[in-house]
C-alpha cells in the first residue's frame, strides 16, 4: 500500500495545467492569466480633467486674481469644439477632455464664477495641475499585466478599462461529483430503513466552490453496473471526477471495475491513511482538447472524503489551474495528552485548540475531540483541525510538538 | 469634512444585521447560521458496518480460528431480516445495518470465506469492533451546530446528513452596482471621442463576489434626472447600493439630489481621504421587511472606488452579515524613501515591497510605484499595497515605520 507522499506524487504526476482558453473577462475572477495583456490605446485616451472647474492656459494667469471670459462648457462624454482663445476659460467637469491648448484645470472651489466670465482667485498655479495627460496611466503598446498573474478585482477593472473583454486564461477546472450507493437518498428526503442521506455531494460541491469552481453533480447512482456505466461515462467528459462510495472491498463495490471498463486506468487503490484508506485513483481515456480526466474514488464515509479531498484533490486542482501544487499547511502544535499510536496508517485525528488565549505566534495546544471514526462528521465540526500522526507506531507525550492541520 | 474614522463610524451606526431568513441549505455556503440546529434523528440511524466483512456475535468466536455458517447477505441500503442464529455470520457491506444481536464485524481480509461458511482467522476480536453503534455520531435532540457559526463545507455536510435541507441564516446581502455617466460605454465596446469604458462596475462586482455576494448591476445610467431616478429607484430595493460617479461638484453631478428626491437621507458627503474624497453616503427610505438600503456614492475614478470600498463598504458588509466589522488589517512597513506629505487628507499611496527576501516576520520595506493619481488603476496592479499617510502634514524619513495595507 502506498504511503501518503507516494500516493500524492502519483496523483501530481498525472496532473497537468488545463489548456489555455479565451473566455469572457467577467467570468475570470481568480483565474490565471495565460499570456501578457498589452494596451490597445492610450489611457486616458485624452487629456482629462481630474476635478470640476475651469480649463485654462497658464500663460493667461500671471498676477492672480484675474478674470477670464467663459467659452464653451465641456461635460464628461463630450469633446471640446475648439482650442481656448487667449484670455478664455472653458467650464469643464471631472472626466471630460481638455481643449487642446489648455494646460491646467482650476477647481471650482478656487474661483468666483460669473455669468459669462470667471474670476480665478489667488493661488499657486502650474501647468499640468488637475489634468491627467493622455497616456499617463499607460500608452498603447504598454504591457498591462504579465501572463501567470491571478485575476483580482483591481486587475479585472484594469482589463475592462483596456477593453480586454475576452482574455486568455488557463481554463477553469470542470468537476463532476458522482454519489453512488443503494443506501443513499437525497438530503432533502427522509431516509427509509437502512438508508442514509447523501451528505457528501454537498460537502464536495462546497469544497470546490470555496476554490472558485462550479461543479456538476450527477444524480445518485445505484449500485448496478448499467446505471454506474452511464453515469460515470458522462462524468468522464469533465476534468476531475469525484466518485463517492463503492471503492471498498464489498460485493457491490462496482466502481473500480466500471471505471476500468470505461477506459480509466487505475494508478493506485488504497493509501496508508486514516481516515481515507480505500481511496482509488485513476486516469481517464485520452481526450482531444483537454488532458484525461483525473478520477478519484472517494470512500463514502464523510471524514474520509474530506481528508482525501484536502490531501490529494486540492493540490491536483492547483496544478490544473496552472499553479504549483500547495500542500496542506501543517503547523506545529503541542499535544495536551498522551497518544498511543499503534497503526501504520498516517492518521488525521480531529482535535480542538484548548488554549484560546495564547499569543498569536505560539503553537496552540490541542486535544482530541470525541470521535466516532470516519463516519463521524460531527466530530470535525467540533474540531479546530487535525492532529497528524505518522504512518508508523509511536507514542506522543503530553507537551510534545505534533503536526496540526487547521480547518477553517 | 469628516475624518476617516468619523465617517466609518457614521456608516457603521446605520448598518444592522439583515433579518433571519430560511433558505435552501445548498445556497448557504459562507453564511452565518442564525439559530442552533438540533438533530432530528440518531446518527447513524442503525448499528452500521464500518468495513466489508462478516457480522458476528463475539460469544461465538472463542478460540480462533473458527468456522461460522453463512446466513443472509446485507448490502448497504438493505435491512437484515432476522437476528444471527448461534454459530452464524452474515455477509455485510460497509454502511449496511448489523443484525440486531451482532456485536462486531470481521474484515473480509481477516477471514477465509467459503461457499456456505466462513473461517474467522486468528486475531484479537472484541465487541464493538468495526461497528458504529446507532447514535454514536449524535443522538436525536443533540445540538449539532450553534447559531452564529459560519457554514463551512464540513458543516454543510453535517447539516445535509441531518436533513436540515432548509436553514435559518442571517440573510445574504443583496447589492446593486449602478454605473452613471454620459462618458461611459460598456467595457466590451470601443469608446468614441471623449468616452471611456466602464471598468468600475466589474471591479465592484468582483470585490463583492470575493466576499461570496452576487450583485445586480444596472445598465449605465446617463446623467439625466429621469434616467437616474428610474435606475436608482430600482436599486433602492436592495440592501447595499454602490452608485458610481456623479458625486463631485459638477453641473451634471445629479446623483445626490436624485437620491434625496427618492427618500435617501444624506449622512455625509466628502471625507478627508485621498483617493476617494467625494464619497457620498446616505440611508434609503424605510422598508417593511429589511433595514433601509445603505447607499454609497462612489467617485468614478477607479482607485477612489477601490479605496472607498475597502475602507467603508467592506466593514458595513460584515455588519449586515451578522459579524463584527473587521478593519483593514494595516501592518507595519519601513518606508524606503523620504515622503513629504503636505495634505490634511488621509492618503493611500500605492507602494511595492522592495525586499522580497525578507524573513516572514520582519516588516517589509516599501516604496511608491509610479502613480498618476486616482484614475490610475494601472499603478495599483503594479503595487503590493498602500502606504497610509495621516490626515495631517508630516514628513516620513527613509527607514521610518509606516502603516501598510497589503492588497491581494
mmCIF file of C-alpha atoms in Angstrom, chain B residues 68-274:
data_model
loop_
_atom_site.group_PDB
_atom_site.id
_atom_site.type_symbol
_atom_site.label_atom_id
_atom_site.label_comp_id
_atom_site.label_asym_id
_atom_site.label_seq_id
_atom_site.Cartn_x
_atom_site.Cartn_y
_atom_site.Cartn_z
ATOM 1 C CA UNK B 68 -19.255 -19.954 11.143
ATOM 2 C CA UNK B 69 -22.256 -20.812 8.956
ATOM 3 C CA UNK B 70 -23.153 -18.088 6.468
ATOM 4 C CA UNK B 71 -26.647 -16.660 6.823
ATOM 5 C CA UNK B 72 -28.019 -13.780 4.813
ATOM 6 C CA UNK B 73 -26.097 -11.110 2.899
ATOM 7 C CA UNK B 74 -26.781 -7.500 3.900
ATOM 8 C CA UNK B 75 -25.888 -4.817 1.368
ATOM 9 C CA UNK B 76 -25.818 -1.115 2.090
ATOM 10 C CA UNK B 77 -29.350 0.209 1.788
ATOM 11 C CA UNK B 78 -30.885 -3.110 2.875
ATOM 12 C CA UNK B 79 -32.099 -4.211 6.301
ATOM 13 C CA UNK B 80 -31.351 -7.561 7.982
ATOM 14 C CA UNK B 81 -34.375 -9.875 8.052
ATOM 15 C CA UNK B 82 -33.572 -11.540 11.400
ATOM 16 C CA UNK B 83 -31.008 -11.789 14.223
ATOM 17 C CA UNK B 84 -27.987 -14.100 13.865
ATOM 18 C CA UNK B 85 -28.523 -17.664 14.976
ATOM 19 C CA UNK B 86 -25.828 -19.097 17.274
ATOM 20 C CA UNK B 87 -22.718 -20.009 15.241
ATOM 21 C CA UNK B 88 -23.891 -17.933 12.287
ATOM 22 C CA UNK B 89 -22.360 -14.945 10.471
ATOM 23 C CA UNK B 90 -23.978 -12.559 7.993
ATOM 24 C CA UNK B 91 -22.080 -11.270 4.984
ATOM 25 C CA UNK B 92 -22.203 -7.489 5.319
ATOM 26 C CA UNK B 93 -21.014 -4.474 3.341
ATOM 27 C CA UNK B 94 -19.669 -1.161 4.581
ATOM 28 C CA UNK B 95 -22.544 1.101 5.575
ATOM 29 C CA UNK B 96 -25.120 -1.685 5.960
ATOM 30 C CA UNK B 97 -27.115 -2.237 9.185
ATOM 31 C CA UNK B 98 -26.000 -5.062 11.503
ATOM 32 C CA UNK B 99 -28.416 -7.803 12.605
ATOM 33 C CA UNK B 100 -29.839 -6.816 15.988
ATOM 34 C CA UNK B 101 -27.695 -9.215 18.013
ATOM 35 C CA UNK B 102 -24.418 -8.869 16.054
ATOM 36 C CA UNK B 103 -21.824 -7.025 18.101
ATOM 37 C CA UNK B 104 -18.834 -6.837 15.734
ATOM 38 C CA UNK B 105 -17.799 -7.027 12.087
ATOM 39 C CA UNK B 106 -14.759 -9.050 10.998
ATOM 40 C CA UNK B 107 -12.946 -7.572 7.980
ATOM 41 C CA UNK B 108 -13.096 -9.800 4.914
ATOM 42 C CA UNK B 109 -9.284 -9.629 4.725
ATOM 43 C CA UNK B 110 -9.085 -11.488 8.067
ATOM 44 C CA UNK B 111 -11.292 -14.382 7.029
ATOM 45 C CA UNK B 112 -11.236 -17.316 4.644
ATOM 46 C CA UNK B 113 -14.701 -17.217 3.058
ATOM 47 C CA UNK B 114 -16.215 -20.420 1.652
ATOM 48 C CA UNK B 115 -19.455 -21.274 -0.183
ATOM 49 C CA UNK B 116 -21.798 -21.546 2.797
ATOM 50 C CA UNK B 117 -19.446 -20.846 5.672
ATOM 51 C CA UNK B 118 -16.579 -18.557 6.585
ATOM 52 C CA UNK B 119 -13.434 -19.240 8.587
ATOM 53 C CA UNK B 120 -12.609 -16.452 11.011
ATOM 54 C CA UNK B 121 -8.787 -16.358 11.184
ATOM 55 C CA UNK B 122 -6.826 -15.916 14.383
ATOM 56 C CA UNK B 123 -6.981 -12.307 15.584
ATOM 57 C CA UNK B 124 -7.989 -10.181 18.539
ATOM 58 C CA UNK B 125 -11.760 -9.682 18.494
ATOM 59 C CA UNK B 126 -13.768 -7.544 20.817
ATOM 60 C CA UNK B 127 -17.376 -6.390 20.937
ATOM 61 C CA UNK B 128 -17.975 -3.163 19.018
ATOM 62 C CA UNK B 129 -15.166 -3.827 16.550
ATOM 63 C CA UNK B 130 -15.843 -2.238 13.107
ATOM 64 C CA UNK B 131 -19.336 -1.348 14.226
ATOM 65 C CA UNK B 132 -20.588 2.222 14.533
ATOM 66 C CA UNK B 133 -23.426 1.958 17.040
ATOM 67 C CA UNK B 134 -26.691 3.751 16.423
ATOM 68 C CA UNK B 135 -26.497 7.314 17.764
ATOM 69 C CA UNK B 136 -22.688 7.260 18.164
ATOM 70 C CA UNK B 137 -22.188 10.366 15.974
ATOM 71 C CA UNK B 138 -25.136 12.157 17.542
ATOM 72 C CA UNK B 139 -28.497 11.392 19.095
ATOM 73 C CA UNK B 140 -31.891 12.809 18.219
ATOM 74 C CA UNK B 141 -32.152 16.082 20.171
ATOM 75 C CA UNK B 142 -28.409 16.781 20.291
ATOM 76 C CA UNK B 143 -27.345 20.260 19.285
ATOM 77 C CA UNK B 144 -25.412 19.873 16.017
ATOM 78 C CA UNK B 145 -24.351 23.455 15.420
ATOM 79 C CA UNK B 146 -24.604 26.637 17.400
ATOM 80 C CA UNK B 147 -26.249 29.726 15.984
ATOM 81 C CA UNK B 148 -23.655 32.239 14.808
ATOM 82 C CA UNK B 149 -21.190 29.838 13.204
ATOM 83 C CA UNK B 150 -20.191 30.220 9.570
ATOM 84 C CA UNK B 151 -21.339 27.441 7.251
ATOM 85 C CA UNK B 152 -18.171 25.701 6.020
ATOM 86 C CA UNK B 153 -18.195 22.669 3.681
ATOM 87 C CA UNK B 154 -17.896 20.226 6.619
ATOM 88 C CA UNK B 155 -20.762 21.910 8.459
ATOM 89 C CA UNK B 156 -22.855 21.892 5.269
ATOM 90 C CA UNK B 157 -22.236 18.147 5.051
ATOM 91 C CA UNK B 158 -23.261 17.629 8.658
ATOM 92 C CA UNK B 159 -26.495 19.567 8.122
ATOM 93 C CA UNK B 160 -27.236 17.619 4.935
ATOM 94 C CA UNK B 161 -26.749 14.341 6.817
ATOM 95 C CA UNK B 162 -29.167 15.579 9.469
ATOM 96 C CA UNK B 163 -31.766 16.543 6.871
ATOM 97 C CA UNK B 164 -31.540 20.281 7.617
ATOM 98 C CA UNK B 165 -32.302 20.999 3.980
ATOM 99 C CA UNK B 166 -33.534 24.486 4.807
ATOM 100 C CA UNK B 167 -31.670 26.517 7.407
ATOM 101 C CA UNK B 168 -32.210 29.781 9.189
ATOM 102 C CA UNK B 169 -29.381 32.168 8.353
ATOM 103 C CA UNK B 170 -28.645 35.858 8.576
ATOM 104 C CA UNK B 171 -29.816 36.598 5.054
ATOM 105 C CA UNK B 172 -27.272 37.404 2.377
ATOM 106 C CA UNK B 173 -26.737 40.984 1.302
ATOM 107 C CA UNK B 174 -28.336 41.981 -1.968
ATOM 108 C CA UNK B 175 -26.183 44.604 -3.625
ATOM 109 C CA UNK B 176 -26.709 46.877 -6.580
ATOM 110 C CA UNK B 177 -23.893 48.329 -8.656
ATOM 111 C CA UNK B 178 -25.074 51.417 -10.528
ATOM 112 C CA UNK B 179 -22.651 52.975 -13.024
ATOM 113 C CA UNK B 180 -23.582 56.516 -14.048
ATOM 114 C CA UNK B 181 -22.127 58.997 -16.517
ATOM 115 C CA UNK B 182 -22.541 60.191 -20.092
ATOM 116 C CA UNK B 183 -18.884 59.389 -20.753
ATOM 117 C CA UNK B 184 -19.202 55.658 -20.080
ATOM 118 C CA UNK B 185 -19.532 52.855 -22.607
ATOM 119 C CA UNK B 186 -19.731 49.132 -21.889
ATOM 120 C CA UNK B 187 -16.246 47.665 -21.493
ATOM 121 C CA UNK B 188 -16.898 45.398 -24.462
ATOM 122 C CA UNK B 189 -17.236 48.424 -26.759
ATOM 123 C CA UNK B 190 -14.736 50.777 -28.375
ATOM 124 C CA UNK B 191 -15.239 54.218 -26.818
ATOM 125 C CA UNK B 192 -15.929 57.135 -29.149
ATOM 126 C CA UNK B 193 -14.295 60.572 -28.688
ATOM 127 C CA UNK B 194 -14.442 61.806 -25.091
ATOM 128 C CA UNK B 195 -15.740 58.431 -23.885
ATOM 129 C CA UNK B 196 -14.166 55.795 -21.663
ATOM 130 C CA UNK B 197 -15.028 52.216 -20.828
ATOM 131 C CA UNK B 198 -16.988 51.399 -17.679
ATOM 132 C CA UNK B 199 -14.412 49.439 -15.679
ATOM 133 C CA UNK B 200 -15.638 50.195 -12.165
ATOM 134 C CA UNK B 201 -18.776 48.097 -12.288
ATOM 135 C CA UNK B 202 -16.805 44.913 -12.972
ATOM 136 C CA UNK B 203 -14.283 45.783 -10.262
ATOM 137 C CA UNK B 204 -17.037 46.323 -7.687
ATOM 138 C CA UNK B 205 -18.949 43.193 -8.773
ATOM 139 C CA UNK B 206 -15.817 41.120 -8.275
ATOM 140 C CA UNK B 207 -14.981 42.773 -4.944
ATOM 141 C CA UNK B 208 -18.456 41.671 -3.841
ATOM 142 C CA UNK B 209 -18.036 38.218 -5.409
ATOM 143 C CA UNK B 210 -14.804 37.735 -3.443
ATOM 144 C CA UNK B 211 -16.966 38.133 -0.329
ATOM 145 C CA UNK B 212 -19.415 35.495 -1.561
ATOM 146 C CA UNK B 213 -22.019 38.026 -2.663
ATOM 147 C CA UNK B 214 -23.777 38.064 -6.006
ATOM 148 C CA UNK B 215 -24.871 41.508 -7.141
ATOM 149 C CA UNK B 216 -27.198 43.164 -9.617
ATOM 150 C CA UNK B 217 -25.608 45.622 -11.991
ATOM 151 C CA UNK B 218 -27.811 48.250 -13.562
ATOM 152 C CA UNK B 219 -27.323 49.418 -17.138
ATOM 153 C CA UNK B 220 -25.123 52.506 -17.389
ATOM 154 C CA UNK B 221 -27.316 55.451 -16.356
ATOM 155 C CA UNK B 222 -26.992 58.645 -18.361
ATOM 156 C CA UNK B 223 -26.627 61.970 -16.496
ATOM 157 C CA UNK B 224 -30.309 62.861 -16.843
ATOM 158 C CA UNK B 225 -32.665 63.276 -13.906
ATOM 159 C CA UNK B 226 -35.347 60.906 -15.250
ATOM 160 C CA UNK B 227 -32.932 58.171 -16.172
ATOM 161 C CA UNK B 228 -31.165 58.377 -12.814
ATOM 162 C CA UNK B 229 -34.445 58.434 -10.900
ATOM 163 C CA UNK B 230 -35.768 55.287 -12.534
ATOM 164 C CA UNK B 231 -32.494 53.400 -12.276
ATOM 165 C CA UNK B 232 -31.798 54.361 -8.681
ATOM 166 C CA UNK B 233 -35.353 53.608 -7.610
ATOM 167 C CA UNK B 234 -34.954 50.002 -8.620
ATOM 168 C CA UNK B 235 -31.535 49.782 -6.908
ATOM 169 C CA UNK B 236 -33.002 51.062 -3.627
ATOM 170 C CA UNK B 237 -34.971 47.819 -3.311
ATOM 171 C CA UNK B 238 -31.659 46.127 -2.461
ATOM 172 C CA UNK B 239 -29.626 46.287 0.761
ATOM 173 C CA UNK B 240 -26.451 47.997 -0.419
ATOM 174 C CA UNK B 241 -26.326 50.367 -3.362
ATOM 175 C CA UNK B 242 -22.986 51.280 -4.901
ATOM 176 C CA UNK B 243 -23.559 54.221 -7.235
ATOM 177 C CA UNK B 244 -20.528 55.081 -9.338
ATOM 178 C CA UNK B 245 -19.891 58.668 -10.437
ATOM 179 C CA UNK B 246 -21.898 61.865 -10.277
ATOM 180 C CA UNK B 247 -20.977 62.776 -6.710
ATOM 181 C CA UNK B 248 -18.471 65.597 -7.345
ATOM 182 C CA UNK B 249 -19.315 69.281 -7.549
ATOM 183 C CA UNK B 250 -20.003 69.325 -11.300
ATOM 184 C CA UNK B 251 -23.062 70.603 -13.153
ATOM 185 C CA UNK B 252 -24.031 67.073 -14.109
ATOM 186 C CA UNK B 253 -23.494 65.584 -10.648
ATOM 187 C CA UNK B 254 -27.155 64.851 -10.171
ATOM 188 C CA UNK B 255 -26.782 61.735 -8.026
ATOM 189 C CA UNK B 256 -27.100 63.275 -4.526
ATOM 190 C CA UNK B 257 -30.131 65.381 -5.492
ATOM 191 C CA UNK B 258 -31.837 62.433 -7.189
ATOM 192 C CA UNK B 259 -31.187 60.183 -4.203
ATOM 193 C CA UNK B 260 -32.651 62.781 -1.839
ATOM 194 C CA UNK B 261 -35.712 63.010 -4.080
ATOM 195 C CA UNK B 262 -36.112 59.241 -3.731
ATOM 196 C CA UNK B 263 -36.111 59.490 0.062
ATOM 197 C CA UNK B 264 -32.470 58.738 0.699
ATOM 198 C CA UNK B 265 -31.242 60.743 3.672
ATOM 199 C CA UNK B 266 -27.718 62.113 3.280
ATOM 200 C CA UNK B 267 -25.470 61.147 6.196
ATOM 201 C CA UNK B 268 -22.287 62.689 4.871
ATOM 202 C CA UNK B 269 -20.676 63.949 1.696
ATOM 203 C CA UNK B 270 -16.880 64.091 1.369
ATOM 204 C CA UNK B 271 -14.285 62.550 3.623
ATOM 205 C CA UNK B 272 -10.722 63.602 4.375
ATOM 206 C CA UNK B 273 -9.306 60.741 2.323
ATOM 207 C CA UNK B 274 -7.263 60.525 -0.859
#
